[in-house]
């Protein structure tokens, strides 16, 4: 019997049996704790390491990936200069080629180019309120730039890009074209160059900046009507329905 105890690693004395038994239990607890700790640590470490590794790998595979907000701002920052440059270039070209000349008819009774100088808003609305529209355009530009910090929606990025490019195009005319400009007596009252005339005699003359403003305004109304928010969320009215229900 003593040989079997010795072979099994049990204490050889009866006095040591309880203590030994207790020690065995403690060792078992310690082993269990060690196992759980090791398993937990290993699992947590592996999971954390795997997640971090996948994230870093995904980010480093094709180079740095821009956050959604920055990607949307990049879209806005691409569309606005395109609209602005198209407006500036077309105005410069028509002034050099058509100012003081007869209209250039492209499609009879439908489309022609004719240079006019507009002191009002888009489509020659509100003539005589030039300085008011100058400050309105400046306020629109500032508001769009402030709103861009919360931009997470692609449709809104396109909308704000159109509005910003159009506002900057006409604002440039207000600040730098006659009778405004450096050293002149009518600051911020420059005339906007309009040259696109559709349905001659029946529709106001407009330019690329006006088109950007109108298209952006229509998109803004549609997005607001559909519940699309600038931060990328969508208000479906579900909360209000639940409250009423």
PDB file of C-alpha atoms in Angstrom:
ATOM      1  CA  UNK A   1       0.000   0.000   0.000  1.00  0.00           C
ATOM      2  CA  UNK A   2       2.808   2.359   0.914  1.00  0.00           C
ATOM      3  CA  UNK A   3       4.434   1.429  -2.334  1.00  0.00           C
ATOM      4  CA  UNK A   4       1.323   2.325  -4.272  1.00  0.00           C
ATOM      5  CA  UNK A   5       1.083   5.646  -2.421  1.00  0.00           C
ATOM      6  CA  UNK A   6       4.681   6.427  -3.122  1.00  0.00           C
ATOM      7  CA  UNK A   7       4.251   5.514  -6.744  1.00  0.00           C
ATOM      8  CA  UNK A   8       1.177   7.730  -7.044  1.00  0.00           C
ATOM      9  CA  UNK A   9       2.983  10.692  -5.502  1.00  0.00           C
ATOM     10  CA  UNK A  10       0.806  10.626  -2.339  1.00  0.00           C
ATOM     11  CA  UNK A  11       2.331  11.462   1.051  1.00  0.00           C
ATOM     12  CA  UNK A  12       3.735   8.442   2.959  1.00  0.00           C
ATOM     13  CA  UNK A  13       2.356   9.437   6.338  1.00  0.00           C
ATOM     14  CA  UNK A  14      -1.212   9.645   7.473  1.00  0.00           C
ATOM     15  CA  UNK A  15      -0.512  13.008   9.120  1.00  0.00           C
ATOM     16  CA  UNK A  16       0.506  14.473   5.839  1.00  0.00           C
ATOM     17  CA  UNK A  17      -2.492  13.120   3.993  1.00  0.00           C
ATOM     18  CA  UNK A  18      -4.955  15.889   4.884  1.00  0.00           C
ATOM     19  CA  UNK A  19      -2.413  18.579   4.311  1.00  0.00           C
ATOM     20  CA  UNK A  20      -1.285  16.877   1.176  1.00  0.00           C
ATOM     21  CA  UNK A  21      -4.837  16.505   0.050  1.00  0.00           C
ATOM     22  CA  UNK A  22      -5.434  20.205   0.706  1.00  0.00           C
ATOM     23  CA  UNK A  23      -2.225  21.045  -1.097  1.00  0.00           C
ATOM     24  CA  UNK A  24      -3.348  18.970  -4.024  1.00  0.00           C
ATOM     25  CA  UNK A  25      -6.569  20.916  -4.156  1.00  0.00           C
ATOM     26  CA  UNK A  26      -4.688  24.190  -4.016  1.00  0.00           C
ATOM     27  CA  UNK A  27      -2.441  23.036  -6.780  1.00  0.00           C
ATOM     28  CA  UNK A  28      -5.477  22.106  -8.803  1.00  0.00           C
ATOM     29  CA  UNK A  29      -6.977  25.549  -8.198  1.00  0.00           C
ATOM     30  CA  UNK A  30      -3.709  27.188  -9.100  1.00  0.00           C
ATOM     31  CA  UNK A  31      -3.475  25.104 -12.206  1.00  0.00           C
ATOM     32  CA  UNK A  32      -7.049  25.975 -13.099  1.00  0.00           C
ATOM     33  CA  UNK A  33      -6.384  29.633 -12.492  1.00  0.00           C
ATOM     34  CA  UNK A  34      -3.221  29.430 -14.525  1.00  0.00           C
ATOM     35  CA  UNK A  35      -5.024  27.635 -17.308  1.00  0.00           C
ATOM     36  CA  UNK A  36      -7.884  30.115 -17.341  1.00  0.00           C
ATOM     37  CA  UNK A  37      -5.527  33.060 -17.148  1.00  0.00           C
ATOM     38  CA  UNK A  38      -3.337  31.681 -19.857  1.00  0.00           C
ATOM     39  CA  UNK A  39      -6.308  30.779 -22.012  1.00  0.00           C
ATOM     40  CA  UNK A  40      -7.967  34.133 -21.480  1.00  0.00           C
ATOM     41  CA  UNK A  41      -4.752  35.990 -22.057  1.00  0.00           C
ATOM     42  CA  UNK A  42      -3.953  33.950 -25.112  1.00  0.00           C
ATOM     43  CA  UNK A  43      -7.466  34.295 -26.513  1.00  0.00           C
ATOM     44  CA  UNK A  44      -7.642  38.006 -25.806  1.00  0.00           C
ATOM     45  CA  UNK A  45      -4.157  38.562 -27.080  1.00  0.00           C
ATOM     46  CA  UNK A  46      -4.776  36.530 -30.192  1.00  0.00           C
ATOM     47  CA  UNK A  47      -8.097  38.229 -30.872  1.00  0.00           C
ATOM     48  CA  UNK A  48      -6.682  41.667 -30.275  1.00  0.00           C
ATOM     49  CA  UNK A  49      -3.592  40.914 -32.265  1.00  0.00           C
ATOM     50  CA  UNK A  50      -5.609  39.479 -35.114  1.00  0.00           C
ATOM     51  CA  UNK A  51      -7.991  42.440 -35.215  1.00  0.00           C
ATOM     52  CA  UNK A  52      -5.176  44.949 -35.101  1.00  0.00           C
ATOM     53  CA  UNK A  53      -3.236  43.002 -37.638  1.00  0.00           C
ATOM     54  CA  UNK A  54      -6.166  42.816 -40.027  1.00  0.00           C
ATOM     55  CA  UNK A  55      -6.860  46.515 -39.618  1.00  0.00           C
ATOM     56  CA  UNK A  56      -3.264  47.455 -40.178  1.00  0.00           C
ATOM     57  CA  UNK A  57      -2.988  45.046 -43.056  1.00  0.00           C
ATOM     58  CA  UNK A  58      -6.116  46.403 -44.682  1.00  0.00           C
ATOM     59  CA  UNK A  59      -4.892  49.948 -44.239  1.00  0.00           C
ATOM     60  CA  UNK A  60      -1.408  49.167 -45.458  1.00  0.00           C
ATOM     61  CA  UNK A  61      -2.361  46.897 -48.367  1.00  0.00           C
ATOM     62  CA  UNK A  62      -3.404  49.667 -50.755  1.00  0.00           C
ATOM     63  CA  UNK A  63      -1.909  52.583 -48.870  1.00  0.00           C
ATOM     64  CA  UNK A  64      -3.657  54.868 -46.373  1.00  0.00           C
ATOM     65  CA  UNK A  65      -7.450  54.853 -46.544  1.00  0.00           C
ATOM     66  CA  UNK A  66      -9.215  58.161 -45.967  1.00  0.00           C
ATOM     67  CA  UNK A  67     -12.038  58.264 -43.401  1.00  0.00           C
ATOM     68  CA  UNK A  68     -15.543  58.629 -44.903  1.00  0.00           C
ATOM     69  CA  UNK A  69     -15.745  62.290 -43.902  1.00  0.00           C
ATOM     70  CA  UNK A  70     -12.523  63.172 -45.681  1.00  0.00           C
ATOM     71  CA  UNK A  71     -13.558  61.266 -48.801  1.00  0.00           C
ATOM     72  CA  UNK A  72     -16.777  63.261 -48.968  1.00  0.00           C
ATOM     73  CA  UNK A  73     -14.895  66.520 -48.454  1.00  0.00           C
ATOM     74  CA  UNK A  74     -12.567  65.455 -51.268  1.00  0.00           C
ATOM     75  CA  UNK A  75     -15.605  65.090 -53.558  1.00  0.00           C
ATOM     76  CA  UNK A  76     -16.804  68.572 -52.598  1.00  0.00           C
ATOM     77  CA  UNK A  77     -13.292  69.965 -53.069  1.00  0.00           C
ATOM     78  CA  UNK A  78     -13.194  68.447 -56.565  1.00  0.00           C
ATOM     79  CA  UNK A  79     -16.614  69.521 -57.839  1.00  0.00           C
ATOM     80  CA  UNK A  80     -16.490  73.112 -56.559  1.00  0.00           C
ATOM     81  CA  UNK A  81     -13.270  74.073 -58.418  1.00  0.00           C
ATOM     82  CA  UNK A  82     -14.524  72.386 -61.597  1.00  0.00           C
ATOM     83  CA  UNK A  83     -17.725  74.463 -61.575  1.00  0.00           C
ATOM     84  CA  UNK A  84     -15.789  77.607 -60.671  1.00  0.00           C
ATOM     85  CA  UNK A  85     -13.162  77.154 -63.392  1.00  0.00           C
ATOM     86  CA  UNK A  86     -15.764  76.310 -66.051  1.00  0.00           C
ATOM     87  CA  UNK A  87     -17.637  79.471 -65.135  1.00  0.00           C
ATOM     88  CA  UNK A  88     -14.501  81.632 -65.165  1.00  0.00           C
ATOM     89  CA  UNK A  89     -13.156  80.238 -68.441  1.00  0.00           C
ATOM     90  CA  UNK A  90     -16.461  80.469 -70.323  1.00  0.00           C
ATOM     91  CA  UNK A  91     -17.030  84.050 -69.170  1.00  0.00           C
ATOM     92  CA  UNK A  92     -13.522  85.033 -70.260  1.00  0.00           C
ATOM     93  CA  UNK A  93     -13.948  83.434 -73.681  1.00  0.00           C
ATOM     94  CA  UNK A  94     -17.358  84.961 -74.453  1.00  0.00           C
ATOM     95  CA  UNK A  95     -16.220  88.412 -73.338  1.00  0.00           C
ATOM     96  CA  UNK A  96     -13.317  88.259 -75.777  1.00  0.00           C
ATOM     97  CA  UNK A  97     -15.349  86.869 -78.662  1.00  0.00           C
ATOM     98  CA  UNK A  98     -18.929  88.111 -78.263  1.00  0.00           C
ATOM     99  CA  UNK A  99     -18.958  91.335 -76.235  1.00  0.00           C
ATOM    100  CA  UNK A 100     -20.508  94.109 -78.289  1.00  0.00           C
ATOM    101  CA  UNK A 101     -21.487  91.731 -81.103  1.00  0.00           C
ATOM    102  CA  UNK A 102     -24.697  90.118 -82.301  1.00  0.00           C
ATOM    103  CA  UNK A 103     -25.803  86.948 -80.515  1.00  0.00           C
ATOM    104  CA  UNK A 104     -24.261  83.675 -81.619  1.00  0.00           C
ATOM    105  CA  UNK A 105     -27.197  81.473 -82.572  1.00  0.00           C
ATOM    106  CA  UNK A 106     -26.560  77.784 -81.901  1.00  0.00           C
ATOM    107  CA  UNK A 107     -30.107  76.402 -82.247  1.00  0.00           C
ATOM    108  CA  UNK A 108     -32.660  78.837 -83.717  1.00  0.00           C
ATOM    109  CA  UNK A 109     -35.389  79.837 -81.247  1.00  0.00           C
ATOM    110  CA  UNK A 110     -33.869  77.508 -78.652  1.00  0.00           C
ATOM    111  CA  UNK A 111     -30.262  78.353 -77.703  1.00  0.00           C
ATOM    112  CA  UNK A 112     -27.925  81.249 -78.351  1.00  0.00           C
ATOM    113  CA  UNK A 113     -25.003  83.051 -76.688  1.00  0.00           C
ATOM    114  CA  UNK A 114     -25.483  86.739 -75.906  1.00  0.00           C
ATOM    115  CA  UNK A 115     -23.364  88.736 -73.463  1.00  0.00           C
ATOM    116  CA  UNK A 116     -25.163  90.831 -70.866  1.00  0.00           C
ATOM    117  CA  UNK A 117     -24.018  92.325 -67.541  1.00  0.00           C
ATOM    118  CA  UNK A 118     -26.341  91.431 -64.705  1.00  0.00           C
ATOM    119  CA  UNK A 119     -26.527  93.496 -61.524  1.00  0.00           C
ATOM    120  CA  UNK A 120     -29.070  91.124 -59.933  1.00  0.00           C
ATOM    121  CA  UNK A 121     -29.103  87.517 -58.831  1.00  0.00           C
ATOM    122  CA  UNK A 122     -29.237  84.344 -60.886  1.00  0.00           C
ATOM    123  CA  UNK A 123     -31.275  84.635 -64.089  1.00  0.00           C
ATOM    124  CA  UNK A 124     -31.283  88.456 -63.782  1.00  0.00           C
ATOM    125  CA  UNK A 125     -33.579  88.400 -60.748  1.00  0.00           C
ATOM    126  CA  UNK A 126     -33.476  91.378 -58.390  1.00  0.00           C
ATOM    127  CA  UNK A 127     -31.511  93.887 -60.434  1.00  0.00           C
ATOM    128  CA  UNK A 128     -30.576  96.944 -58.406  1.00  0.00           C
ATOM    129  CA  UNK A 129     -29.764  94.900 -55.267  1.00  0.00           C
ATOM    130  CA  UNK A 130     -26.210  94.044 -56.262  1.00  0.00           C
ATOM    131  CA  UNK A 131     -24.494  94.611 -52.933  1.00  0.00           C
ATOM    132  CA  UNK A 132     -27.169  92.570 -51.121  1.00  0.00           C
ATOM    133  CA  UNK A 133     -26.530  89.573 -53.367  1.00  0.00           C
ATOM    134  CA  UNK A 134     -22.792  90.000 -52.859  1.00  0.00           C
ATOM    135  CA  UNK A 135     -23.124  89.530 -49.111  1.00  0.00           C
ATOM    136  CA  UNK A 136     -25.643  86.720 -49.600  1.00  0.00           C
ATOM    137  CA  UNK A 137     -23.157  84.882 -51.821  1.00  0.00           C
ATOM    138  CA  UNK A 138     -20.388  85.422 -49.266  1.00  0.00           C
ATOM    139  CA  UNK A 139     -22.635  84.095 -46.498  1.00  0.00           C
ATOM    140  CA  UNK A 140     -23.447  81.001 -48.580  1.00  0.00           C
ATOM    141  CA  UNK A 141     -19.763  80.284 -49.117  1.00  0.00           C
ATOM    142  CA  UNK A 142     -19.000  80.611 -45.397  1.00  0.00           C
ATOM    143  CA  UNK A 143     -21.986  78.445 -44.449  1.00  0.00           C
ATOM    144  CA  UNK A 144     -20.934  75.676 -46.847  1.00  0.00           C
ATOM    145  CA  UNK A 145     -17.359  75.694 -45.564  1.00  0.00           C
ATOM    146  CA  UNK A 146     -18.580  75.434 -41.965  1.00  0.00           C
ATOM    147  CA  UNK A 147     -21.051  72.668 -42.839  1.00  0.00           C
ATOM    148  CA  UNK A 148     -18.336  70.650 -44.599  1.00  0.00           C
ATOM    149  CA  UNK A 149     -16.881  69.690 -41.204  1.00  0.00           C
ATOM    150  CA  UNK A 150     -19.890  67.409 -40.620  1.00  0.00           C
ATOM    151  CA  UNK A 151     -20.126  66.101 -44.176  1.00  0.00           C
ATOM    152  CA  UNK A 152     -20.544  62.292 -44.408  1.00  0.00           C
ATOM    153  CA  UNK A 153     -23.015  62.007 -47.310  1.00  0.00           C
ATOM    154  CA  UNK A 154     -21.936  61.607 -50.941  1.00  0.00           C
ATOM    155  CA  UNK A 155     -25.110  63.171 -52.434  1.00  0.00           C
ATOM    156  CA  UNK A 156     -24.712  66.148 -50.112  1.00  0.00           C
ATOM    157  CA  UNK A 157     -21.027  66.420 -51.092  1.00  0.00           C
ATOM    158  CA  UNK A 158     -22.087  66.763 -54.748  1.00  0.00           C
ATOM    159  CA  UNK A 159     -24.828  69.236 -53.802  1.00  0.00           C
ATOM    160  CA  UNK A 160     -22.569  71.451 -51.714  1.00  0.00           C
ATOM    161  CA  UNK A 161     -19.863  71.284 -54.373  1.00  0.00           C
ATOM    162  CA  UNK A 162     -22.267  72.642 -56.999  1.00  0.00           C
ATOM    163  CA  UNK A 163     -23.511  75.371 -54.671  1.00  0.00           C
ATOM    164  CA  UNK A 164     -20.016  76.386 -53.573  1.00  0.00           C
ATOM    165  CA  UNK A 165     -18.612  76.509 -57.109  1.00  0.00           C
ATOM    166  CA  UNK A 166     -21.560  78.557 -58.352  1.00  0.00           C
ATOM    167  CA  UNK A 167     -21.502  80.954 -55.421  1.00  0.00           C
ATOM    168  CA  UNK A 168     -17.758  81.536 -55.826  1.00  0.00           C
ATOM    169  CA  UNK A 169     -18.148  82.110 -59.572  1.00  0.00           C
ATOM    170  CA  UNK A 170     -20.704  84.892 -59.223  1.00  0.00           C
ATOM    171  CA  UNK A 171     -19.019  86.286 -56.105  1.00  0.00           C
ATOM    172  CA  UNK A 172     -15.827  86.745 -58.115  1.00  0.00           C
ATOM    173  CA  UNK A 173     -17.742  88.910 -60.573  1.00  0.00           C
ATOM    174  CA  UNK A 174     -19.297  90.918 -57.735  1.00  0.00           C
ATOM    175  CA  UNK A 175     -15.895  91.703 -56.262  1.00  0.00           C
ATOM    176  CA  UNK A 176     -13.691  92.210 -59.329  1.00  0.00           C
ATOM    177  CA  UNK A 177     -15.791  93.180 -62.367  1.00  0.00           C
ATOM    178  CA  UNK A 178     -16.925  96.690 -63.287  1.00  0.00           C
ATOM    179  CA  UNK A 179     -18.109  98.878 -61.594  1.00  0.00           C
ATOM    180  CA  UNK A 180     -16.468  97.116 -58.668  1.00  0.00           C
ATOM    181  CA  UNK A 181     -12.777  96.295 -58.397  1.00  0.00           C
ATOM    182  CA  UNK A 182      -9.662  97.794 -56.868  1.00  0.00           C
ATOM    183  CA  UNK A 183      -9.645 101.581 -56.772  1.00  0.00           C
ATOM    184  CA  UNK A 184     -13.215 101.939 -57.998  1.00  0.00           C
ATOM    185  CA  UNK A 185     -16.045 103.684 -56.188  1.00  0.00           C
ATOM    186  CA  UNK A 186     -18.532 100.780 -56.118  1.00  0.00           C
ATOM    187  CA  UNK A 187     -16.967  97.975 -54.070  1.00  0.00           C
ATOM    188  CA  UNK A 188     -18.794  94.623 -54.060  1.00  0.00           C
ATOM    189  CA  UNK A 189     -21.211  95.852 -56.731  1.00  0.00           C
ATOM    190  CA  UNK A 190     -19.676  94.307 -59.833  1.00  0.00           C
ATOM    191  CA  UNK A 191     -21.916  93.008 -62.594  1.00  0.00           C
ATOM    192  CA  UNK A 192     -22.162  89.288 -63.285  1.00  0.00           C
ATOM    193  CA  UNK A 193     -21.484  88.146 -66.843  1.00  0.00           C
ATOM    194  CA  UNK A 194     -24.399  86.139 -68.277  1.00  0.00           C
ATOM    195  CA  UNK A 195     -24.324  84.708 -71.781  1.00  0.00           C
ATOM    196  CA  UNK A 196     -26.428  81.531 -72.156  1.00  0.00           C
ATOM    197  CA  UNK A 197     -29.892  82.308 -73.503  1.00  0.00           C
ATOM    198  CA  UNK A 198     -32.463  79.548 -73.887  1.00  0.00           C
ATOM    199  CA  UNK A 199     -35.761  80.248 -75.636  1.00  0.00           C
ATOM    200  CA  UNK A 200     -34.631  83.769 -76.564  1.00  0.00           C
ATOM    201  CA  UNK A 201     -37.046  86.431 -75.435  1.00  0.00           C
ATOM    202  CA  UNK A 202     -38.866  84.062 -73.100  1.00  0.00           C
ATOM    203  CA  UNK A 203     -36.240  83.043 -70.543  1.00  0.00           C
ATOM    204  CA  UNK A 204     -33.547  84.999 -68.631  1.00  0.00           C
ATOM    205  CA  UNK A 205     -29.901  84.816 -69.659  1.00  0.00           C
ATOM    206  CA  UNK A 206     -27.673  82.756 -67.352  1.00  0.00           C
ATOM    207  CA  UNK A 207     -24.182  81.332 -66.897  1.00  0.00           C
ATOM    208  CA  UNK A 208     -22.406  78.207 -65.574  1.00  0.00           C
ATOM    209  CA  UNK A 209     -22.390  79.506 -61.989  1.00  0.00           C
ATOM    210  CA  UNK A 210     -26.167  80.017 -62.134  1.00  0.00           C
ATOM    211  CA  UNK A 211     -26.559  76.444 -63.399  1.00  0.00           C
ATOM    212  CA  UNK A 212     -24.476  75.116 -60.500  1.00  0.00           C
ATOM    213  CA  UNK A 213     -26.518  77.083 -57.956  1.00  0.00           C
ATOM    214  CA  UNK A 214     -29.874  75.998 -59.407  1.00  0.00           C
ATOM    215  CA  UNK A 215     -28.877  72.314 -59.765  1.00  0.00           C
ATOM    216  CA  UNK A 216     -27.416  72.308 -56.252  1.00  0.00           C
ATOM    217  CA  UNK A 217     -30.563  73.930 -54.881  1.00  0.00           C
ATOM    218  CA  UNK A 218     -32.807  71.346 -56.551  1.00  0.00           C
ATOM    219  CA  UNK A 219     -30.663  68.494 -55.193  1.00  0.00           C
ATOM    220  CA  UNK A 220     -30.745  70.011 -51.702  1.00  0.00           C
ATOM    221  CA  UNK A 221     -34.547  70.149 -51.756  1.00  0.00           C
ATOM    222  CA  UNK A 222     -34.792  66.542 -52.982  1.00  0.00           C
ATOM    223  CA  UNK A 223     -32.330  65.258 -50.373  1.00  0.00           C
ATOM    224  CA  UNK A 224     -34.104  67.100 -47.576  1.00  0.00           C
ATOM    225  CA  UNK A 225     -37.456  65.784 -48.803  1.00  0.00           C
ATOM    226  CA  UNK A 226     -36.110  62.207 -48.828  1.00  0.00           C
ATOM    227  CA  UNK A 227     -34.699  62.648 -45.329  1.00  0.00           C
ATOM    228  CA  UNK A 228     -31.002  62.400 -46.214  1.00  0.00           C
ATOM    229  CA  UNK A 229     -28.861  64.262 -43.697  1.00  0.00           C
ATOM    230  CA  UNK A 230     -25.462  65.878 -44.235  1.00  0.00           C
ATOM    231  CA  UNK A 231     -23.885  63.585 -41.622  1.00  0.00           C
ATOM    232  CA  UNK A 232     -24.808  60.490 -43.661  1.00  0.00           C
ATOM    233  CA  UNK A 233     -27.882  59.467 -41.649  1.00  0.00           C
ATOM    234  CA  UNK A 234     -31.423  59.341 -42.946  1.00  0.00           C
ATOM    235  CA  UNK A 235     -34.490  60.636 -41.159  1.00  0.00           C
ATOM    236  CA  UNK A 236     -37.367  58.378 -42.189  1.00  0.00           C
ATOM    237  CA  UNK A 237     -39.881  59.819 -39.732  1.00  0.00           C
ATOM    238  CA  UNK A 238     -40.127  56.454 -37.965  1.00  0.00           C
ATOM    239  CA  UNK A 239     -39.628  57.997 -34.531  1.00  0.00           C
ATOM    240  CA  UNK A 240     -42.458  60.463 -35.090  1.00  0.00           C
ATOM    241  CA  UNK A 241     -44.742  57.684 -36.311  1.00  0.00           C
ATOM    242  CA  UNK A 242     -43.980  55.607 -33.232  1.00  0.00           C
ATOM    243  CA  UNK A 243     -44.677  58.568 -30.963  1.00  0.00           C
ATOM    244  CA  UNK A 244     -47.994  59.228 -32.675  1.00  0.00           C
ATOM    245  CA  UNK A 245     -48.842  55.542 -32.580  1.00  0.00           C
TER     246      UNK A 245
END
